[in-house]
PDB file of C-alpha atoms in Angstrom:
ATOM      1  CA  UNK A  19      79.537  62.795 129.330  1.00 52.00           C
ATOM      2  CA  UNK A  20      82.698  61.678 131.344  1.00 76.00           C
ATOM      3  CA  UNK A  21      81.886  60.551 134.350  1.00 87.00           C
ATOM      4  CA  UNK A  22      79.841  57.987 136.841  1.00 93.00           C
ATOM      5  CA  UNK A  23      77.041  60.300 137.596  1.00 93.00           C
ATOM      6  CA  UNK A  24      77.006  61.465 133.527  1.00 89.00           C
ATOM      7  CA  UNK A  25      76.430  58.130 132.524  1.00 92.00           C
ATOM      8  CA  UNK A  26      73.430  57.447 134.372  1.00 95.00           C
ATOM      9  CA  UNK A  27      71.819  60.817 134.584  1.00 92.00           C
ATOM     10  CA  UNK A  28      71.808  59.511 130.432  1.00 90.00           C
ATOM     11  CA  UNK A  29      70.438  56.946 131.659  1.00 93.00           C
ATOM     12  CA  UNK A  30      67.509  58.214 133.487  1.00 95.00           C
ATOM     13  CA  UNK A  31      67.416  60.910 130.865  1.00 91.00           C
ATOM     14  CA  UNK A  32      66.509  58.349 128.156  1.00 92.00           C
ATOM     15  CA  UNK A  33      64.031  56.250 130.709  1.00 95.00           C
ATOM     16  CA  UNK A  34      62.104  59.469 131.379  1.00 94.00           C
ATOM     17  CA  UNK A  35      61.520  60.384 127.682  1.00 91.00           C
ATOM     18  CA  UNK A  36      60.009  56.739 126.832  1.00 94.00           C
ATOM     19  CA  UNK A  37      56.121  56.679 126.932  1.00 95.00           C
ATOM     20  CA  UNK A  38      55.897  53.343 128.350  1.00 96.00           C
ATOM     21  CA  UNK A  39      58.105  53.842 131.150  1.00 97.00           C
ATOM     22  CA  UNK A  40      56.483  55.111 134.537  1.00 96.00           C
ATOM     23  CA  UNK A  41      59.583  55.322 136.788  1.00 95.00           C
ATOM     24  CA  UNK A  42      62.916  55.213 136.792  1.00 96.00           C
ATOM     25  CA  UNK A  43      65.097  54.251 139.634  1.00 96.00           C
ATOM     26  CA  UNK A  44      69.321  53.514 140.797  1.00 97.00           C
ATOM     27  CA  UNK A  45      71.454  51.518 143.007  1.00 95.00           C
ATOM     28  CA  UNK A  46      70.314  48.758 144.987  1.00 93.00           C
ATOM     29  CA  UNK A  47      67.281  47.321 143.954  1.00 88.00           C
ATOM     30  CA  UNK A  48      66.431  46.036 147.563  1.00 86.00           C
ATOM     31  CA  UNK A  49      65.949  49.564 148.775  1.00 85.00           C
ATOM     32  CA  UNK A  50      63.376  50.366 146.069  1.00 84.00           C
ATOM     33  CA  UNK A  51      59.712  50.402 146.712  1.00 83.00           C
ATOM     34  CA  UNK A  52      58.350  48.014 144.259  1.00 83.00           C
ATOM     35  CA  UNK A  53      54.807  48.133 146.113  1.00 83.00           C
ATOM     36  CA  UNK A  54      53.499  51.531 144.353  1.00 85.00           C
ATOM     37  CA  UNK A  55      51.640  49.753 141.178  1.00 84.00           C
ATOM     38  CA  UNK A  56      51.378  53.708 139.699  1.00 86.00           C
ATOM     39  CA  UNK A  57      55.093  53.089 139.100  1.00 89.00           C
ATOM     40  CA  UNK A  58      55.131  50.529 136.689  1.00 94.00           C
ATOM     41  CA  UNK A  59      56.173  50.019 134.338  1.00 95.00           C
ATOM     42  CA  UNK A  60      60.195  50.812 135.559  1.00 96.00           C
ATOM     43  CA  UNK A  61      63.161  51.311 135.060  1.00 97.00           C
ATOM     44  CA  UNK A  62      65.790  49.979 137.567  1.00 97.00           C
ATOM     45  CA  UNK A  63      69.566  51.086 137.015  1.00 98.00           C
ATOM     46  CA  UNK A  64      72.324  48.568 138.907  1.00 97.00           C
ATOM     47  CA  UNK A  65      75.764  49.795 138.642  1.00 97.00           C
ATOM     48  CA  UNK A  66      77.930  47.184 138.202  1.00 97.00           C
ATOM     49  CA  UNK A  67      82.234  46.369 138.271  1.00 97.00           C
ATOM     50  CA  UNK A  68      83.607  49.141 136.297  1.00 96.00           C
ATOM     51  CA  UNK A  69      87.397  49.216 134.113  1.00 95.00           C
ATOM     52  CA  UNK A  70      90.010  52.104 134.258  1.00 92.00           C
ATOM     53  CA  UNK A  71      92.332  51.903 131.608  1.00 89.00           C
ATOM     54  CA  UNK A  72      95.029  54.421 130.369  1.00 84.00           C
ATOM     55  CA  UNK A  73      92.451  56.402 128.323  1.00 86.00           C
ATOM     56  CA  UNK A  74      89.041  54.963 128.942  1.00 90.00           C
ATOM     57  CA  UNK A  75      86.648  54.085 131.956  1.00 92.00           C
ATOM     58  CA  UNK A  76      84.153  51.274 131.155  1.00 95.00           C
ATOM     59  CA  UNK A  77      80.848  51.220 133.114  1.00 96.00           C
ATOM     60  CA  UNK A  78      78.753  48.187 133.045  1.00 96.00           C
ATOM     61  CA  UNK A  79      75.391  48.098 134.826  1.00 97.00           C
ATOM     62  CA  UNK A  80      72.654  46.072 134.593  1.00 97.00           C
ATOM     63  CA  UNK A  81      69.400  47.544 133.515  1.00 97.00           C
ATOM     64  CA  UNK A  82      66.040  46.125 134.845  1.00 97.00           C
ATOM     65  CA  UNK A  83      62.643  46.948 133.082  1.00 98.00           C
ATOM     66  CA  UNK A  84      59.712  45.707 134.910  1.00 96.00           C
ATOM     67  CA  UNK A  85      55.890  45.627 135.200  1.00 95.00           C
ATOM     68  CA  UNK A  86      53.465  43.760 136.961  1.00 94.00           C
ATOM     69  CA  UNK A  87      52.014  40.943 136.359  1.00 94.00           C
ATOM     70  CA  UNK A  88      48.386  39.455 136.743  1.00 92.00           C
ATOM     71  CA  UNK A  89      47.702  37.379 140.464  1.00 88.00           C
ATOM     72  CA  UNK A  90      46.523  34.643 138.107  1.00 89.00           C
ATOM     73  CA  UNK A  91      49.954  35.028 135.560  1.00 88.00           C
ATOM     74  CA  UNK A  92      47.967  35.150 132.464  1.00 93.00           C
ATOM     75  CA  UNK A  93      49.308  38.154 130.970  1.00 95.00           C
ATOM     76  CA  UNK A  94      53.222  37.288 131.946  1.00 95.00           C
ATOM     77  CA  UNK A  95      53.788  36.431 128.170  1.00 96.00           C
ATOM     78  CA  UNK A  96      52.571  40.062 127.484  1.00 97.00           C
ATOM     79  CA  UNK A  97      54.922  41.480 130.068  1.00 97.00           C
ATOM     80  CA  UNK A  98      57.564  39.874 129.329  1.00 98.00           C
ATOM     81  CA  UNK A  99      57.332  41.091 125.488  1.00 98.00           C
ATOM     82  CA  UNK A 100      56.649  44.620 126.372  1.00 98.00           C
ATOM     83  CA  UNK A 101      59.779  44.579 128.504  1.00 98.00           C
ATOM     84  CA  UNK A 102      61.881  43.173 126.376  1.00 98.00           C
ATOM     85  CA  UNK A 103      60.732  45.703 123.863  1.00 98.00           C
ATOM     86  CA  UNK A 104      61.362  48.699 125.883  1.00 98.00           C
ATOM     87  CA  UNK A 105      64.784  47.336 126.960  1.00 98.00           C
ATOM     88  CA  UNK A 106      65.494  47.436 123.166  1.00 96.00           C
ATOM     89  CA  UNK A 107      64.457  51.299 122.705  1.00 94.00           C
ATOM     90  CA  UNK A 108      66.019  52.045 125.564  1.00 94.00           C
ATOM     91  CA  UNK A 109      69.017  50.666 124.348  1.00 94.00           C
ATOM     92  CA  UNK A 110      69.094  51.905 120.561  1.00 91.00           C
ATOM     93  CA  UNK A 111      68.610  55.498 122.003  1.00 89.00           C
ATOM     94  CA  UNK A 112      71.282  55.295 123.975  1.00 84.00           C
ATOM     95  CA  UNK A 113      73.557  53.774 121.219  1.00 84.00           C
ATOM     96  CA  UNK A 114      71.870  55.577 118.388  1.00 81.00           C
ATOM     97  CA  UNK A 115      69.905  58.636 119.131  1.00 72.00           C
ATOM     98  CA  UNK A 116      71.591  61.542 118.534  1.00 53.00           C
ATOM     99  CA  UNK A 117      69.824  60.971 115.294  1.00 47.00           C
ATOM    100  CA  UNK A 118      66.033  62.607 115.319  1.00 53.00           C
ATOM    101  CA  UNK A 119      65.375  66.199 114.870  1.00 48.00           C
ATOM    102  CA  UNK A 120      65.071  66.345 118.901  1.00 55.00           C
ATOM    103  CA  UNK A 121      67.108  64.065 120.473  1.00 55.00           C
ATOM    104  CA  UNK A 122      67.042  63.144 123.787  1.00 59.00           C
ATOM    105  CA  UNK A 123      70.692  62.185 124.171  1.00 58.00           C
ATOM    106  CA  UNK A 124      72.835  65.330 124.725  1.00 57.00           C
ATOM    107  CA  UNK A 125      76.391  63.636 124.066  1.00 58.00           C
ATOM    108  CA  UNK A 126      78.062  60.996 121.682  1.00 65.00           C
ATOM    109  CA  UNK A 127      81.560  61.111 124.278  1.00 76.00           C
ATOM    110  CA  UNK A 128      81.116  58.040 125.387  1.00 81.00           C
ATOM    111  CA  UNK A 129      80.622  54.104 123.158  1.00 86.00           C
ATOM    112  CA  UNK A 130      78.348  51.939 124.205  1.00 89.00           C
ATOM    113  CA  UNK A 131      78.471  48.075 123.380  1.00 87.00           C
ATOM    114  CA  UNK A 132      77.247  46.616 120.488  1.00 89.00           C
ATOM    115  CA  UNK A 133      75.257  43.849 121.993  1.00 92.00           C
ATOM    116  CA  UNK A 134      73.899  43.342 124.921  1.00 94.00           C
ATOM    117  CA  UNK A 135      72.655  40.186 127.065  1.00 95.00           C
ATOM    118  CA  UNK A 136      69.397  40.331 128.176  1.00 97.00           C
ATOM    119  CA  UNK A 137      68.246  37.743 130.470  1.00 97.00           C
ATOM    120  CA  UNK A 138      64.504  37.346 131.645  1.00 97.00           C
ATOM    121  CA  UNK A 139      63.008  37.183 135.288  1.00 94.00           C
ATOM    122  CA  UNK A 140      59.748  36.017 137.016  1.00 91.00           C
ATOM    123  CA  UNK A 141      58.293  36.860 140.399  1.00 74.00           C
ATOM    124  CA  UNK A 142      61.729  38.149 141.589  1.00 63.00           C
ATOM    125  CA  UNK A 143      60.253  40.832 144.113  1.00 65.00           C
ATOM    126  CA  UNK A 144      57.855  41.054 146.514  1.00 69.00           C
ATOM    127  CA  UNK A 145      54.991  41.424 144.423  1.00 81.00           C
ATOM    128  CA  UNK A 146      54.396  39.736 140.742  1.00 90.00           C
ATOM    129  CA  UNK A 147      56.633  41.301 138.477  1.00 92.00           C
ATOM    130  CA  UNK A 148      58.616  39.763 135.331  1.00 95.00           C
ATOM    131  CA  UNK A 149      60.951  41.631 133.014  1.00 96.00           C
ATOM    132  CA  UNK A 150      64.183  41.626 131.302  1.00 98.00           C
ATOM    133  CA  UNK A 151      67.495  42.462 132.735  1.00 97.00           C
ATOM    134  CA  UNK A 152      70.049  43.778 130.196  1.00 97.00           C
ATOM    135  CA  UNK A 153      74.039  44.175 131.027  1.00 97.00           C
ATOM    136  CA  UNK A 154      75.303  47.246 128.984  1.00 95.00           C
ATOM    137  CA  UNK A 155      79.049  48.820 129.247  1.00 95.00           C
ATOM    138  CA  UNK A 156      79.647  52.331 128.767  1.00 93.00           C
ATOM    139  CA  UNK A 157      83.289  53.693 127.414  1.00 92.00           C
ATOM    140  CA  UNK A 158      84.061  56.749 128.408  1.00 91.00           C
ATOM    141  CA  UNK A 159      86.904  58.669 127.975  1.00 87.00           C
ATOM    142  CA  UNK A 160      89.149  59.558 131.061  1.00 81.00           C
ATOM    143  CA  UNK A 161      89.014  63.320 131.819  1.00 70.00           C
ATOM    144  CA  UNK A 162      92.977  62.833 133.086  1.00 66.00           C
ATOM    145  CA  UNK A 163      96.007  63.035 131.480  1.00 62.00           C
ATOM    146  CA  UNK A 164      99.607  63.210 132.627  1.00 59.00           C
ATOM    147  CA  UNK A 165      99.162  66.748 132.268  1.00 64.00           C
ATOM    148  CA  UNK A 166      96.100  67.751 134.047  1.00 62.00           C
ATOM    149  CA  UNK A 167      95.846  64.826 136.551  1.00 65.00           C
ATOM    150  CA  UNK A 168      95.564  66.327 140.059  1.00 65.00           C
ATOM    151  CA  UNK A 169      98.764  64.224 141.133  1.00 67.00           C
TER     152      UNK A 169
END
């Protein structure tokens, strides 16, 4: 995995496999359609600034997981412990999951942070949702060199 598209095809990759998950969707989150209630709960991938340095690229995105939420609110609590919860596997198989007997990550080339921040949201959409957005980075090596850049 050393590139844009790598990094969140890892993503997705990861999303798909998790049984709670129902969708998974990228880039802006404006041009989504949030109004299909089969797709919830999701998965929303925002690509974020990203760092070249002399050996690494650094991706940061933010990472939305979402489900709806009752007309009168009464189960937002519930929602917004789920989420969080599925933000947290999604996370720890992305940093750790090359470990099982059948893993669904297919590459340790890349480090992902140690922490992330998760902040929650409310009724941020068109419809009742509430969720958790998490910021991760990804490091990735560069696939250039002074020897092989295309320079």
């Amino acid at each position: 995995m050393k590139t844009f598209k790598a990094v969140v095809d890892q993503f997705k990759k990861v999303c798909d496999e998790h049984k709670q998950l129902n969708s998974f969707t990228f880039g802006d989150i404006f041009e989504v359609d949030l109004s299909n209630e089969m797709d919830f709960a999701k998965a929303h991938l925002i690509e974020q600034p990203a760092t070249i340095n002399s050996r690494d690229f650094v991706f940061t995105f933010d990472l939305l997981i979402m489900d709806l939420v009752a007309a009168d609110g009464s189960n937002e609590t519930d929602v917004l412990n789920d989420t969080f919860l599925i933000l947290a596997d999604v996370y720890r198989e992305f940093k750790n999951g090359l470990g099982k007997a059948n893993p669904v990550i297919d590459s340790r080339d890349y480090v992902i942070s140690d922490s992330i921040s998760c902040e929650p949201f409310t009724d941020r959409f068109e419809n009742l949702l509430a969720g958790w957005k998490g910021t991760i980075s990804v490091t990735v090596p560069s696939h250039n060199n002074a020897c092989n850049s295309p320079i």
